[in-house]
Coordinates of N, CA and C in Angstrom, one line a residue:
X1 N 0.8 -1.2 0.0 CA 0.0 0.0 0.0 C 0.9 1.3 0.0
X2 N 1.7 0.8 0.5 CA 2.8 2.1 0.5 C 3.5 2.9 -0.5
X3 N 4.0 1.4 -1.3 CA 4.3 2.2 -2.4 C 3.0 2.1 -3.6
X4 N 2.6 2.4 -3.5 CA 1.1 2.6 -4.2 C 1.2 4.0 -4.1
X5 N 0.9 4.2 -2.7 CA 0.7 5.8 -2.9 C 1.9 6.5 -3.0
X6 N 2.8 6.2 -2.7 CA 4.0 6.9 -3.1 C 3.9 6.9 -4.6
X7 N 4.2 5.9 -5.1 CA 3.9 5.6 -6.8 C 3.0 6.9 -7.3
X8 N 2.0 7.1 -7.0 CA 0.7 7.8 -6.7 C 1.1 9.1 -6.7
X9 N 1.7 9.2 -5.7 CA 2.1 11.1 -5.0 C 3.5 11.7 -6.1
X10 N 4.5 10.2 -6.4 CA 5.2 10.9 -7.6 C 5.5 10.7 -8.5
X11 N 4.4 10.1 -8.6 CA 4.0 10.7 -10.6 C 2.7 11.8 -10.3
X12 N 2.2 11.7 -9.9 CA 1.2 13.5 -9.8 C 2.1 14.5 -9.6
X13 N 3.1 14.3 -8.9 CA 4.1 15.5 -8.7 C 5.0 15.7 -10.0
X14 N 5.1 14.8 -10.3 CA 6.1 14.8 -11.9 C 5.4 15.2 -12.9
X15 N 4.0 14.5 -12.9 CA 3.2 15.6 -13.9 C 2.9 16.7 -14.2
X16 N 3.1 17.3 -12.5 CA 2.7 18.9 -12.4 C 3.9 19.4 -12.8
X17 N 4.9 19.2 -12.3 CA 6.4 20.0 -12.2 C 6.4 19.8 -13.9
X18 N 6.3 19.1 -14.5 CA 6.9 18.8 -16.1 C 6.2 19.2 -17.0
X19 N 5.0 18.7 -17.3 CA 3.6 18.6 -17.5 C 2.7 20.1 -17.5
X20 N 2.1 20.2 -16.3 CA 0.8 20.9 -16.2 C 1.1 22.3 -16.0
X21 N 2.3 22.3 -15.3 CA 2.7 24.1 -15.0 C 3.1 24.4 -16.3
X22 N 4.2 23.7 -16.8 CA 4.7 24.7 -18.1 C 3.6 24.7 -19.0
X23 N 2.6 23.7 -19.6 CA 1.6 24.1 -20.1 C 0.1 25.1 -19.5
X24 N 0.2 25.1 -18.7 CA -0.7 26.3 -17.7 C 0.2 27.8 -18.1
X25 N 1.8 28.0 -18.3 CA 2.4 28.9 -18.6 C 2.2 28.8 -20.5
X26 N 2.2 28.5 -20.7 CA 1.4 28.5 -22.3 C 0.1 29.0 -22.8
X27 N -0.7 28.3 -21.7 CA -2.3 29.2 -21.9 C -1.9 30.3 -21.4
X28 N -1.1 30.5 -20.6 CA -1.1 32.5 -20.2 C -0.6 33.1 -21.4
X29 N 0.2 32.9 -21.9 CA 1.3 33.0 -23.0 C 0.1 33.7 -24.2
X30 N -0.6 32.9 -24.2 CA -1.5 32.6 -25.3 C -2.7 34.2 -25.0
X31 N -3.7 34.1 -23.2 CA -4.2 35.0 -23.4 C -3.5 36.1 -23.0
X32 N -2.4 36.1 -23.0 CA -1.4 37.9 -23.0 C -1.6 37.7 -24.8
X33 N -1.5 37.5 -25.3 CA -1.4 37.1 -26.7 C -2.4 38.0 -27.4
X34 N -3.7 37.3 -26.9 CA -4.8 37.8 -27.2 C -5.5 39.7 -26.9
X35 N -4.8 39.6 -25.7 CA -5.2 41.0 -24.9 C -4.4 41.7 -25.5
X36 N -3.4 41.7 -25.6 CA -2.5 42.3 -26.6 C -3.0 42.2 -28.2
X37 N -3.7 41.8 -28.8 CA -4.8 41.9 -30.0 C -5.7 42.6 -30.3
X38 N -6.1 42.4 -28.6 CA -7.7 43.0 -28.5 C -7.2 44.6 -28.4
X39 N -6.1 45.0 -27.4 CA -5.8 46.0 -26.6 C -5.4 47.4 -28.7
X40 N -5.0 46.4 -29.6 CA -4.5 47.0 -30.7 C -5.6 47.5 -31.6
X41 N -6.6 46.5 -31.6 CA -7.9 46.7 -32.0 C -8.5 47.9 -31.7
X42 N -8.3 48.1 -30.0 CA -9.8 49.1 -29.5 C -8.9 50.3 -29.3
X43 N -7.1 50.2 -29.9 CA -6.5 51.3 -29.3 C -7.2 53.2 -29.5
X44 N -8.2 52.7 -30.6 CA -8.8 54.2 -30.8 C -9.1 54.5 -29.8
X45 N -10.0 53.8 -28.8 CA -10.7 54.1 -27.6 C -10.0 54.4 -26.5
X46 N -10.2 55.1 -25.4 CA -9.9 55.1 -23.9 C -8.9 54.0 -23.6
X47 N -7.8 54.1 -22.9 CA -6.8 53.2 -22.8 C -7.6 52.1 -21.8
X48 N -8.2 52.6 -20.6 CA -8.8 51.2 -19.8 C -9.7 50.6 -20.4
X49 N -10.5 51.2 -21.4 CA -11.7 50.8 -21.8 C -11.2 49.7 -23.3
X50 N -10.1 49.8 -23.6 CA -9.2 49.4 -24.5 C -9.1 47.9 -24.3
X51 N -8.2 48.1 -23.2 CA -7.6 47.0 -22.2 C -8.2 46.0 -21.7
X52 N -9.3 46.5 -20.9 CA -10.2 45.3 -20.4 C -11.0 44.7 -21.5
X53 N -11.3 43.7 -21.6 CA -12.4 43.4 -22.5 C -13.5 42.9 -22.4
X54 N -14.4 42.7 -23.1 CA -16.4 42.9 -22.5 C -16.2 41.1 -22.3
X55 N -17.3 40.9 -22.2 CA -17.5 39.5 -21.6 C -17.3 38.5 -22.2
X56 N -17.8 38.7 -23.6 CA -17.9 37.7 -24.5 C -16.4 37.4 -24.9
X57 N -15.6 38.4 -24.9 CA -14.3 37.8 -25.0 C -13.1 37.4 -24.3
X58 N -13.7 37.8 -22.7 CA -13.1 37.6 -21.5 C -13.5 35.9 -21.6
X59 N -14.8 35.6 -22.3 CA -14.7 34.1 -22.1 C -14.0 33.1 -23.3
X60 N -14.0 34.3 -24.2 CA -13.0 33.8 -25.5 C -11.2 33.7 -24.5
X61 N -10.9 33.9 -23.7 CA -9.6 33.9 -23.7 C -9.7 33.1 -22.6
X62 N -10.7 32.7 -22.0 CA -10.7 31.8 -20.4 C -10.8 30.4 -21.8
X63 N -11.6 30.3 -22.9 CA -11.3 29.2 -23.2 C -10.0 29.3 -24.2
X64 N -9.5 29.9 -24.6 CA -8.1 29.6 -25.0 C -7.2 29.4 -24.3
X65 N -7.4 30.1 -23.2 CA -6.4 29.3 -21.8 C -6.1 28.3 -22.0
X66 N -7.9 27.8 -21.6 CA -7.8 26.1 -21.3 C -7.7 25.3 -22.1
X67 N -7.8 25.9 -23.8 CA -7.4 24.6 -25.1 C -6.0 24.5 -25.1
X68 N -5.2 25.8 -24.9 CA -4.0 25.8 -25.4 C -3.1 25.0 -24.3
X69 N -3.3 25.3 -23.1 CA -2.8 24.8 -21.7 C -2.9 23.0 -22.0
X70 N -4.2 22.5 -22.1 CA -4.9 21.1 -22.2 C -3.6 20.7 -23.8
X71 N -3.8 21.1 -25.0 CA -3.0 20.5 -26.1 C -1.5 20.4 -25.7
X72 N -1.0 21.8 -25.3 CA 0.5 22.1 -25.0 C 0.4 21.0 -24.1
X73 N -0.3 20.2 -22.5 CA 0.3 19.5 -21.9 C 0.3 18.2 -22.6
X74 N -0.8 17.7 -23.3 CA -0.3 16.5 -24.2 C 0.7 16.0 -25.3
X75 N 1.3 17.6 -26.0 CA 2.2 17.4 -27.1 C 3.2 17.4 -25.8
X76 N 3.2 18.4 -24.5 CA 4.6 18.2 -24.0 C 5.0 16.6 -23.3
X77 N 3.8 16.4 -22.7 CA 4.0 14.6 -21.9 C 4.6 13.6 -22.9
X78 N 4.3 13.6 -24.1 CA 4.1 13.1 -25.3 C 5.4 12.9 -26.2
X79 N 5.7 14.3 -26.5 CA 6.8 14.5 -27.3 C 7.7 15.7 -27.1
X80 N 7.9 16.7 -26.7 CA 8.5 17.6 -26.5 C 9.2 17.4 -25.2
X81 N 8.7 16.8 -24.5 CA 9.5 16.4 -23.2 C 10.5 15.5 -23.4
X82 N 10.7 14.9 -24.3 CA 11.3 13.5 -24.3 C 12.4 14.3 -26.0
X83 N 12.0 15.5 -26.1 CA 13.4 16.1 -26.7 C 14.2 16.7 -25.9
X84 N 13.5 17.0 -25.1 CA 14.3 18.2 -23.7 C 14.9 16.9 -23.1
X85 N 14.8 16.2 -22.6 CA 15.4 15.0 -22.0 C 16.3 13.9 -22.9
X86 N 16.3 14.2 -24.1 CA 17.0 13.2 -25.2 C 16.4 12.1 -25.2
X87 N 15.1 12.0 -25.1 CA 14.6 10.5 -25.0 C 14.3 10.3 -26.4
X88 N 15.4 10.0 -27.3 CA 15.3 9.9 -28.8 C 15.9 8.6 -29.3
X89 N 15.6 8.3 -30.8 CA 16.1 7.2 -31.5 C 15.6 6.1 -31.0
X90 N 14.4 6.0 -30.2 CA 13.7 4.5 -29.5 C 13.0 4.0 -30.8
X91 N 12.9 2.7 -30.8 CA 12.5 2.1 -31.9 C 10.8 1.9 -32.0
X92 N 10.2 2.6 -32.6 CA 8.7 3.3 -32.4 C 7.6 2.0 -32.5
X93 N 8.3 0.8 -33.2 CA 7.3 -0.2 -33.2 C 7.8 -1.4 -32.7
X94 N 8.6 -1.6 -31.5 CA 9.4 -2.4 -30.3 C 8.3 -3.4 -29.6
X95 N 7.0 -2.4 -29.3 CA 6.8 -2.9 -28.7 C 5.2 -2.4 -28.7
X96 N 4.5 -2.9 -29.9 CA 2.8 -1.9 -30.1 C 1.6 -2.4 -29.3
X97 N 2.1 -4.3 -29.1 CA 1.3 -5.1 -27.9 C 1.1 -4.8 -26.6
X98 N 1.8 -3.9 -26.1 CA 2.2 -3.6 -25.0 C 1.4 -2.7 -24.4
X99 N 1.5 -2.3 -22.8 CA 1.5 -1.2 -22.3 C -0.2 -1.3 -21.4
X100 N -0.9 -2.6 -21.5 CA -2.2 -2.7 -21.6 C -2.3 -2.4 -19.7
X101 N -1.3 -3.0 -19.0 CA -1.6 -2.9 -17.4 C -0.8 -2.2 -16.9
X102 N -1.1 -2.3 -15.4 CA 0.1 -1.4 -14.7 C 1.3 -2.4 -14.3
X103 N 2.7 -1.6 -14.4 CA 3.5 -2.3 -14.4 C 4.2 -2.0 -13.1
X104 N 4.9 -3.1 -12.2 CA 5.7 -3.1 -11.0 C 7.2 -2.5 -11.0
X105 N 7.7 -1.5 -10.6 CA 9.2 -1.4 -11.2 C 9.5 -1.7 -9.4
X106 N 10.9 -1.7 -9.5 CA 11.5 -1.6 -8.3 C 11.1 -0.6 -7.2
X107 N 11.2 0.4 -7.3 CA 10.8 1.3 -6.4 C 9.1 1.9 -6.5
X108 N 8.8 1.6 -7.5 CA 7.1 2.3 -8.0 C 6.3 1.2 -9.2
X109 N 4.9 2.0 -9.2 CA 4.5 1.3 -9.7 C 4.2 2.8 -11.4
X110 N 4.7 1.6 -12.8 CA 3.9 2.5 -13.4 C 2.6 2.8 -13.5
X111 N 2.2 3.6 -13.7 CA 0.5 4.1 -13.9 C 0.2 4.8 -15.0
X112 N 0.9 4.7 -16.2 CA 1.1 5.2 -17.3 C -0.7 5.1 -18.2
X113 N -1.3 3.8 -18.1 CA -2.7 3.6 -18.3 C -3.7 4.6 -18.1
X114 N -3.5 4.4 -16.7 CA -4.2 5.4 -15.9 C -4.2 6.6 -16.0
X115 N -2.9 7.2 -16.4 CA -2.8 8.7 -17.0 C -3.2 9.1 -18.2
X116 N -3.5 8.0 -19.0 CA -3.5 8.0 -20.5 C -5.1 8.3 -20.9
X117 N -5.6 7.4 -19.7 CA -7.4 7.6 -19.5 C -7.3 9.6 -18.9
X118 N -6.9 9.5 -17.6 CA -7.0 10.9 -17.1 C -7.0 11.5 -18.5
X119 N -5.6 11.9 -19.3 CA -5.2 13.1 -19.9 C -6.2 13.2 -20.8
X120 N -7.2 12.4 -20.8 CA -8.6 12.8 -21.9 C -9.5 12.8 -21.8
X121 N -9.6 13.0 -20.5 CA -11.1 13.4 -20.1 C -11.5 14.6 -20.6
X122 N -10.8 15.7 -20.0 CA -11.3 17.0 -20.3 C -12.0 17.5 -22.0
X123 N -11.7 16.6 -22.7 CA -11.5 16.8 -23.9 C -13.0 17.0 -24.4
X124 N -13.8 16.4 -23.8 CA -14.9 16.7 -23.9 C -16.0 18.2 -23.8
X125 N -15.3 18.4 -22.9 CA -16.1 20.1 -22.5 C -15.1 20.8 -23.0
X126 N -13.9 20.8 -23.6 CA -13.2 22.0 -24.5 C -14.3 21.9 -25.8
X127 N -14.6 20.4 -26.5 CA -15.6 20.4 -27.6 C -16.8 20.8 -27.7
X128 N -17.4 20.9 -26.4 CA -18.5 21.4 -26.2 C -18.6 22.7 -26.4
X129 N -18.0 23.8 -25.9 CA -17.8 24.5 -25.4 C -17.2 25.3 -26.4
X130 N -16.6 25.1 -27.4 CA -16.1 25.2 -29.0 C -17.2 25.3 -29.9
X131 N -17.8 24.4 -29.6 CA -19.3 23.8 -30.8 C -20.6 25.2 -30.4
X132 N -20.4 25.6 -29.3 CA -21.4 25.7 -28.5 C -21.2 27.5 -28.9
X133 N -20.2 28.1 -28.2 CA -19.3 29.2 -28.4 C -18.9 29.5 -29.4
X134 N -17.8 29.0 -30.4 CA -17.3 29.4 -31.7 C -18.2 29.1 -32.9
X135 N -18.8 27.9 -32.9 CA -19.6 27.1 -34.1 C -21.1 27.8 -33.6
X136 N -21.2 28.4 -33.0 CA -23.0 28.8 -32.4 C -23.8 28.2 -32.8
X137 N -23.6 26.4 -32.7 CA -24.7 25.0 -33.0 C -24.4 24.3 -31.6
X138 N -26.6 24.1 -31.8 CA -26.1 22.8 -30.8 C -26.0 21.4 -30.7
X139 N -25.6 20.8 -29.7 CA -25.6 19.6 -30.1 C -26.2 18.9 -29.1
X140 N -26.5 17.4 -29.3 CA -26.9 16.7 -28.3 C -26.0 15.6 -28.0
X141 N -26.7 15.0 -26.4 CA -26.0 14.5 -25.6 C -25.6 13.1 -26.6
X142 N -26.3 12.4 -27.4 CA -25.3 11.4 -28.5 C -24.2 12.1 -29.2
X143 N -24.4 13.0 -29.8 CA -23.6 13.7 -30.8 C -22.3 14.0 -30.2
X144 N -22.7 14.7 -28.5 CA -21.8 15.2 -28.2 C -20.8 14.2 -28.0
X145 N -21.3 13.0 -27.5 CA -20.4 11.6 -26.9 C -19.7 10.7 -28.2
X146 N -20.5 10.7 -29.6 CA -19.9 10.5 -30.5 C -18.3 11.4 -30.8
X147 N -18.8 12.5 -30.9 CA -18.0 13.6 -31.6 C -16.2 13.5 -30.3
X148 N -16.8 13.3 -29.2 CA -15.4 13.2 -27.9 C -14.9 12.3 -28.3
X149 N -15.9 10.9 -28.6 CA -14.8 9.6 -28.4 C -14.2 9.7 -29.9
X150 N -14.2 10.2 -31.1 CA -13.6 10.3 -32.4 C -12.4 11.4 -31.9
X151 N -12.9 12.4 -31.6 CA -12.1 13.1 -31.0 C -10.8 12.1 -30.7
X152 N -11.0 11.5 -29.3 CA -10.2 10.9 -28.7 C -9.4 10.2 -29.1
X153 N -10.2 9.1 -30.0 CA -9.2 8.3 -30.8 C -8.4 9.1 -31.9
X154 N -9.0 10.1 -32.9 CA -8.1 10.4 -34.0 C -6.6 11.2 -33.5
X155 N -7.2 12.7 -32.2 CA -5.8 13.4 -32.1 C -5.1 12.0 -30.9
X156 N -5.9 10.4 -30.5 CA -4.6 9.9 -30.0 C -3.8 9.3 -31.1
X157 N -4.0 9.2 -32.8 CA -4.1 8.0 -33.4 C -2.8 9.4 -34.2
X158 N -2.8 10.3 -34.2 CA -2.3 12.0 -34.4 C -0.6 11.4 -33.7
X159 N -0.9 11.6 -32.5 CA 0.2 11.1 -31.4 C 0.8 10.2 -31.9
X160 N 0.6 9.4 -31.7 CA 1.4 7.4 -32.0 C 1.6 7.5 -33.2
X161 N 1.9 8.8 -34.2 CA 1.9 8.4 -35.5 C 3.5 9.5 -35.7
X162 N 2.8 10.6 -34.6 CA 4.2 11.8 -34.8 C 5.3 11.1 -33.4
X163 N 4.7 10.3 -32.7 CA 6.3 9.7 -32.0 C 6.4 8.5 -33.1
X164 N 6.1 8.0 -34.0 CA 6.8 7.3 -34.9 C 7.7 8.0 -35.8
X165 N 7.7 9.3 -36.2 CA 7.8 10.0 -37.1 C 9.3 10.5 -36.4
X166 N 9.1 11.2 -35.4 CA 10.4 11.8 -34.4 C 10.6 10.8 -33.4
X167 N 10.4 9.5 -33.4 CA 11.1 8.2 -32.7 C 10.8 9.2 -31.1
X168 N 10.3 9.5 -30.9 CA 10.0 9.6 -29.1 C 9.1 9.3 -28.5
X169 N 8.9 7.8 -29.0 CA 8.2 6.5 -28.3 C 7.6 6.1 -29.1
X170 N 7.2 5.0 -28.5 CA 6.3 4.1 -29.0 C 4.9 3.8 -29.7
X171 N 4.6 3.6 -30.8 CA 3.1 3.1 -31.0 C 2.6 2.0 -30.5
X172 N 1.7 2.4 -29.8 CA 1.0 1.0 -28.7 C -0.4 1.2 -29.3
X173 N -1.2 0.1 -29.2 CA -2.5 0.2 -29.2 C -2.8 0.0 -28.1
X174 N -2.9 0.3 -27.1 CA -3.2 0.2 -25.7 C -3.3 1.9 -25.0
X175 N -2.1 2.8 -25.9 CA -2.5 4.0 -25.9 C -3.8 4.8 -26.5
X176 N -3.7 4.2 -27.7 CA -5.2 4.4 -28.6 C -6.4 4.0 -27.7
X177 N -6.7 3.1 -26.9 CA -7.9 2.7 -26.4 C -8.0 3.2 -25.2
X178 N -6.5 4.1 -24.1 CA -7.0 3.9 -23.4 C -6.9 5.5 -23.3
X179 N -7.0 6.2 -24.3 CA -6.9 7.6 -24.5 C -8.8 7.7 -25.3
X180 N -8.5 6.9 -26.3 CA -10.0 7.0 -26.5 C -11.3 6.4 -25.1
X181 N -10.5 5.9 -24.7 CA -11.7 5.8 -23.1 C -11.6 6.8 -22.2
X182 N -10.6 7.3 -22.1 CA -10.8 8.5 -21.1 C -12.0 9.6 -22.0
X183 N -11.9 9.8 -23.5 CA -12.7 10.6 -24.2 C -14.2 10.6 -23.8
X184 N -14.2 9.1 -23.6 CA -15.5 8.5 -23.7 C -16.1 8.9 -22.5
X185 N -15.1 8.5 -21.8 CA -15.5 8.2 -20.1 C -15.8 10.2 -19.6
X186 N -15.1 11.0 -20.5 CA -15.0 11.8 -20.2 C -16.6 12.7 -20.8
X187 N -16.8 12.4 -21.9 CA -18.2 12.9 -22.2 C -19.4 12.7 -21.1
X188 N -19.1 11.1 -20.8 CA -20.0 10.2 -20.2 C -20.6 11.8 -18.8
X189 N -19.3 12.1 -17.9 CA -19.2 12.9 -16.8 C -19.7 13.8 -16.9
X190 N -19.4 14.6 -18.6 CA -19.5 15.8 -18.6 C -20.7 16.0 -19.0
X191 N -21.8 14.8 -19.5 CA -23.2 15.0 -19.9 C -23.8 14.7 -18.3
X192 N -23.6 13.9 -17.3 CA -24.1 13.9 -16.1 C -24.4 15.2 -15.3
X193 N -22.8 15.5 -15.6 CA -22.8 17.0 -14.8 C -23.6 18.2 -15.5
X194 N -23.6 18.2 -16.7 CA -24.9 19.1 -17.2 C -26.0 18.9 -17.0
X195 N -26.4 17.9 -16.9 CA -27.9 17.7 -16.7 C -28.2 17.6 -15.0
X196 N -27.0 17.6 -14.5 CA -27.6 18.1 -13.1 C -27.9 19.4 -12.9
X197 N -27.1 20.4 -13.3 CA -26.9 21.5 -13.2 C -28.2 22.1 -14.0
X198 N -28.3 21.7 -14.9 CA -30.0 21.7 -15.9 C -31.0 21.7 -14.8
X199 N -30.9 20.4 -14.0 CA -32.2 20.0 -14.0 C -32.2 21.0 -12.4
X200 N -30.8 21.2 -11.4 CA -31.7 22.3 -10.7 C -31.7 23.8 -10.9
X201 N -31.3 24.1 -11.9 CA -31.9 25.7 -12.7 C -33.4 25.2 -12.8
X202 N -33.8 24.6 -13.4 CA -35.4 24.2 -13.9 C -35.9 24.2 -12.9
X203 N -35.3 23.7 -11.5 CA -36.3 23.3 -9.9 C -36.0 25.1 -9.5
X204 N -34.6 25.9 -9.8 CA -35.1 27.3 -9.1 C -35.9 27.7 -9.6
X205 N -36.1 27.9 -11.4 CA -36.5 28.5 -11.8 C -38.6 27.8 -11.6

C-alpha cells in the first residue's frame, strides 16, 4: 500500500512539475497574446476601456487558456518532453502489444494507463464549449459523446503516429484505447454533470 501511494504522489508530482505548469504557462502566454490583439484593435478608444475586454471575450480567452494549456500538456508529456530529456532514437514499433496494465518497477509502480485515460477526459467540454461558443450549433448528448470519443481516438491515433515520425516513443495500441476511453468516459461525466446542473436551474426557476 505504500508504495502505491507513493507511486501515486510521484508521478502526480512529476506531472505537475513537467507537465501541467509549463503548459498552464502556455495558456497564459497565449491569453497575454490575445489582450494584446484585442488591446491594438480598441486602441482608438480610452486606454482602460481598451484593455479590459467585455465579456464575451473575456470568455473567449478563459477558453483559449484552457485549449491551449490542455493541447500544449499532451504534445509536452508526449513528445517535446522527451526532446528536452533526449529520450530519442527508441525504436517506435518495439513494442505496439504492449502497455495494456500497470506495471511493477522496483521502487514504484507505473500508472502510465491510468494517466493515458486521465489526460482525456477534459477533452470533452473544450468540444463542447467550442461547438457551442465558436460554431454557435447545438448539439446533443449522443452527438456530443460520438464527436469526444472520435475526438479521442483520432488526435490519439495523431500522437502514436508523430512519436513514430520523431522516434519519441512508442506506437502502442493500448494508448489508442485507453486515451480513446478517457474521451469516452469523459463525455459520459460531462453530460451527467450538465444535466444536473440543468435539472436544478429548472427546480429554481
Amino acid at each position: 500500500m505504500k508504495k502505491i501511494i507513493r507511486s501515486l504522489f510521484n508521478n502526480t508530482v512529476y506531472y505537475l512539475l513537467h507537465f501541467i505548469i509549463p503548459s498552464a504557462l502556455v495558456g497564459i502566454a497565449v491569453c497575454l497574446l490575445i489582450i494584446i490583439i484585442n488591446y491594438l484593435k480598441l486602441q482608438k478608444k480610452p486606454p482602460f476601456k481598451a484593455f479590459f475586454m467585455s465579456k464575451l471575450k473575456t470568455a473567449d480567452c478563459s477558453y483559449s487558456f484552457l485549449s491551449a494549456s490542455y493541447i500544449s500538456c499532451i504534445f509536452q508529456s508526449t513528445i517535446f518532453h522527451r526532446f528536452i530529456t533526449n529520450q530519442l532514437n527508441q525504436d517506435p514499433l518495439c513494442n505496439i502489444y504492449g502497455g495494456w496494465g500497470i506495471s511493477e518497477k522496483m521502487y514504484f509502480y507505473d500508472f502510465s494507463p491510468m494517466w493515458n485515460v486521465i489526460m482525456f477526459l477534459p477533452a470533452c467540454a473544450l468540444i463542447y464549449f467550442f461547438i457551442k461558443s465558436a460554431l454557435k450549433k447545438a448539439v446533443s448528448d449522443k452527438g456530443l459523446m460520438i464527436v469526444s470519443t472520435c475526438f479521442g481516438f483520432g488526435f490519439s491515433l495523431i500522437i502514436e503516429n508523430l512519436q513514430i515520425l520523431t522516434k519519441t516513443g512508442t506506437f502502442q495500441f493500448s494508448d489508442l484505447f485507453y486515451n480513446t476511453l478517457g474521451a469516452l468516459l469523459g463525455a459520459i461525466i460531462f453530460i451527467f454533470i450538465k444535466k444536473r446542473i440543468s435539472n436544478k436551474k429548472h427546480l429554481k426557476a
